[in-house]
Amino acid sequence: MSKSHLDLLENNKKWAANIKASNPEFFNQLLKGQSPEYLWIGCADSRVPATQITDVAAGSIFVHRNIANMVVHTDMNMLSVLFYAVKVLKVKHIIVCGHYGCGGVISAMKQEKFGFIDNWLRHIKDVYRIHQSELDKIEDENERANRYVELNVAEQVLNLSKVSFLNEEWENGKFPHIHGWVYSLKDGELKDLNVTTNNAEGLESIFQFSKKAGDVF
Ligand code: CO
């Protein structure tokens, strides 16, 4: 076994002991169940851990992470996490969090082949296609990548607002709210992109539903 593996287990012993010493009821409380107010859809990047960068304890955030914080409508993993968070945990807020310097986004900006992962990057490339006229105008590659990261987060917020059972929730209430944030690896700060939504009204008409049930299916 590698040294780092042993370190993780050692670290865990110290972490658990510290919490028991400072807050003896902590684990008893979490044993009763979880009631997080937030669902986090973030990048799998090791430098962007949800609870650490928001400085909250275990039990605060329900988390789904994948390469470049994508909301892909055929992704059963993402949909299942989202469904459980919305329908069972009744989270009030869903945060799509991207980060500047995202390897997934930077790779999607290139025309090089990366192998199997190209199938996933294709979804990120769709965002470039939608915003090509704006992105192509940005000459500096870093600036273009940073804007691409922001636009990708905004598109994933829109993708979430197209999910059928989120639309159902909004027919009956105002929650959950969906937010788009970007994390900076340079200074550890989160930026709110101000793309928060709790309805499908801003979407193109093809994505909006009438009350009538369809009869084709
Ligand atoms: Co990333």
XYZ file of C-alpha atoms and ligand atoms in Angstrom:
218
model
C 0.000 0.000 0.000
C 1.190 3.486 -0.802
C 2.156 5.938 1.900
C -0.556 8.412 0.866
C -3.231 5.770 1.364
C -2.029 5.223 4.923
C -1.984 8.995 5.470
C -5.648 9.276 4.579
C -6.645 6.692 7.176
C -4.410 8.313 9.789
C -5.869 11.728 8.977
C -9.359 10.328 9.350
C -8.644 9.040 12.870
C -7.405 12.476 13.936
C -10.323 14.274 12.238
C -12.931 12.063 13.933
C -11.205 12.430 17.316
C -11.031 16.235 16.976
C -14.721 16.514 16.140
C -15.724 14.223 19.021
C -13.646 16.373 21.365
C -15.006 19.734 20.191
C -18.603 18.706 19.469
C -19.530 15.423 21.197
C -23.034 15.426 19.680
C -21.882 15.948 16.062
C -22.015 12.347 14.876
C -25.162 11.538 16.894
C -26.922 14.395 15.093
C -25.836 13.203 11.632
C -26.861 9.636 12.502
C -30.472 10.826 12.644
C -30.349 11.738 8.963
C -29.373 14.465 6.535
C -31.290 17.617 5.688
C -28.951 19.705 3.510
C -30.355 22.909 2.032
C -28.036 22.823 -0.950
C -27.279 20.606 -3.907
C -23.872 21.270 -5.438
C -23.115 20.330 -9.029
C -19.401 20.929 -9.389
C -16.284 19.898 -11.255
C -14.501 16.676 -10.256
C -11.279 18.739 -10.008
C -9.543 17.932 -6.707
C -8.953 21.631 -6.007
C -12.649 22.532 -5.731
C -14.151 20.595 -2.790
C -17.667 21.898 -2.044
C -17.786 21.858 1.766
C -14.178 23.021 2.232
C -14.379 26.121 0.035
C -17.739 27.152 1.532
C -16.493 26.375 5.048
C -19.482 24.290 6.148
C -19.657 21.012 8.051
C -20.487 17.531 6.763
C -24.252 17.300 6.337
C -24.629 20.755 4.769
C -24.338 20.087 1.024
C -25.558 17.218 -1.174
C -22.936 16.851 -3.899
C -22.649 15.700 -7.491
C -19.390 16.227 -9.337
C -18.231 15.406 -12.854
C -15.762 16.783 -15.372
C -16.634 20.466 -15.975
C -19.822 20.469 -13.834
C -22.100 19.377 -16.649
C -25.860 18.819 -16.645
C -26.385 16.179 -19.326
C -30.017 15.126 -19.616
C -29.266 11.455 -20.271
C -26.868 11.204 -17.318
C -28.703 8.819 -14.963
C -26.229 9.501 -12.198
C -26.802 13.280 -12.292
C -30.581 12.883 -12.725
C -30.813 10.463 -9.795
C -28.826 12.767 -7.502
C -30.953 15.715 -8.649
C -34.218 13.811 -8.199
C -33.303 12.687 -4.687
C -32.114 16.179 -3.730
C -35.258 17.869 -5.038
C -37.995 15.344 -4.247
C -36.757 13.730 -1.034
C -34.310 16.142 0.600
C -36.254 19.172 -0.676
C -33.127 21.280 -1.124
C -33.822 25.015 -1.395
C -30.864 25.864 -3.617
C -28.971 24.148 -6.409
C -25.540 25.553 -7.162
C -23.747 24.860 -10.421
C -20.144 25.714 -9.633
C -17.485 25.934 -12.316
C -13.921 27.108 -11.881
C -11.446 29.135 -13.885
C -8.598 27.015 -15.238
C -10.953 24.036 -15.713
C -9.091 21.323 -17.648
C -12.330 20.003 -19.143
C -13.324 23.391 -20.537
C -9.808 24.220 -21.778
C -9.581 20.818 -23.539
C -13.009 21.327 -25.128
C -11.724 24.617 -26.579
C -9.040 22.739 -28.530
C -9.264 20.665 -31.684
C -6.868 18.007 -30.407
C -8.002 14.429 -29.795
C -8.009 13.302 -26.151
C -9.456 9.814 -26.685
C -12.444 8.413 -24.827
C -13.053 11.658 -22.930
C -13.863 13.416 -26.239
C -17.356 11.914 -25.896
C -17.868 13.916 -22.695
C -16.079 17.041 -23.964
C -18.550 17.063 -26.854
C -21.235 18.358 -24.465
C -18.922 21.205 -23.437
C -18.208 21.938 -27.114
C -21.970 22.437 -27.597
C -21.653 25.447 -25.285
C -18.892 26.847 -27.514
C -21.114 26.356 -30.564
C -23.966 28.295 -28.914
C -21.661 31.181 -27.906
C -19.136 30.992 -30.756
C -19.607 34.577 -31.971
C -18.797 35.994 -28.507
C -15.961 33.574 -27.719
C -14.204 33.837 -31.094
C -13.863 37.601 -30.596
C -11.734 37.153 -27.455
C -8.146 37.005 -28.697
C -6.363 36.233 -25.433
C -6.596 32.471 -24.889
C -6.818 32.696 -21.088
C -9.518 35.331 -21.223
C -11.428 33.258 -23.762
C -11.161 30.159 -21.543
C -12.356 32.159 -18.508
C -15.398 33.445 -20.380
C -16.049 29.923 -21.701
C -16.059 28.655 -18.087
C -18.657 31.305 -17.158
C -20.842 30.629 -20.194
C -20.641 26.898 -19.515
C -21.946 27.400 -15.966
C -24.768 29.622 -17.264
C -25.708 26.983 -19.858
C -25.782 24.237 -17.214
C -28.127 26.415 -15.126
C -30.386 26.615 -18.206
C -30.035 22.859 -18.734
C -31.221 22.284 -15.170
C -34.253 24.484 -15.737
C -35.238 22.184 -18.632
C -35.456 19.095 -16.391
C -39.063 17.825 -16.248
C -39.345 17.293 -12.504
C -37.855 20.706 -11.717
C -40.590 22.234 -13.857
C -43.104 20.240 -11.795
C -41.658 21.677 -8.584
C -41.977 25.234 -9.885
C -45.625 24.687 -10.795
C -46.266 24.232 -7.079
C -43.785 26.652 -5.512
C -40.775 28.920 -5.861
C -38.036 26.470 -4.882
C -35.471 25.275 -5.621
C -33.530 28.272 -6.854
C -30.706 27.464 -9.271
C -27.504 29.506 -9.013
C -24.391 29.736 -11.188
C -21.056 30.360 -9.475
C -17.408 30.283 -10.549
C -14.500 29.508 -8.240
C -11.103 31.119 -8.646
C -8.102 28.867 -8.086
C -5.988 32.046 -7.751
C -7.533 33.391 -4.557
C -10.099 30.791 -3.446
C -13.030 33.152 -3.943
C -16.429 32.325 -5.395
C -18.085 34.652 -7.902
C -21.869 34.728 -8.307
C -22.666 34.999 -12.028
C -26.143 36.361 -11.200
C -27.921 33.851 -13.416
C -30.195 32.627 -10.607
C -33.538 31.232 -11.758
C -36.603 29.477 -10.361
C -38.654 29.113 -13.529
C -38.455 28.183 -17.201
C -39.725 31.533 -18.437
C -36.376 32.729 -19.768
C -35.961 29.680 -22.004
C -36.658 29.583 -25.726
C -40.324 28.780 -26.420
C -39.541 25.235 -27.598
C -38.489 24.371 -24.024
C -41.617 25.781 -22.401
C -44.570 23.557 -21.611
C -48.278 24.230 -21.799
C -50.672 22.597 -19.308
C -51.895 20.208 -21.993
C -50.642 16.625 -21.972
C -49.248 15.411 -25.288
C -50.993 12.568 -27.153
C -48.171 11.430 -29.467
C -46.552 9.247 -26.811
Co -12.723 21.537 -13.872
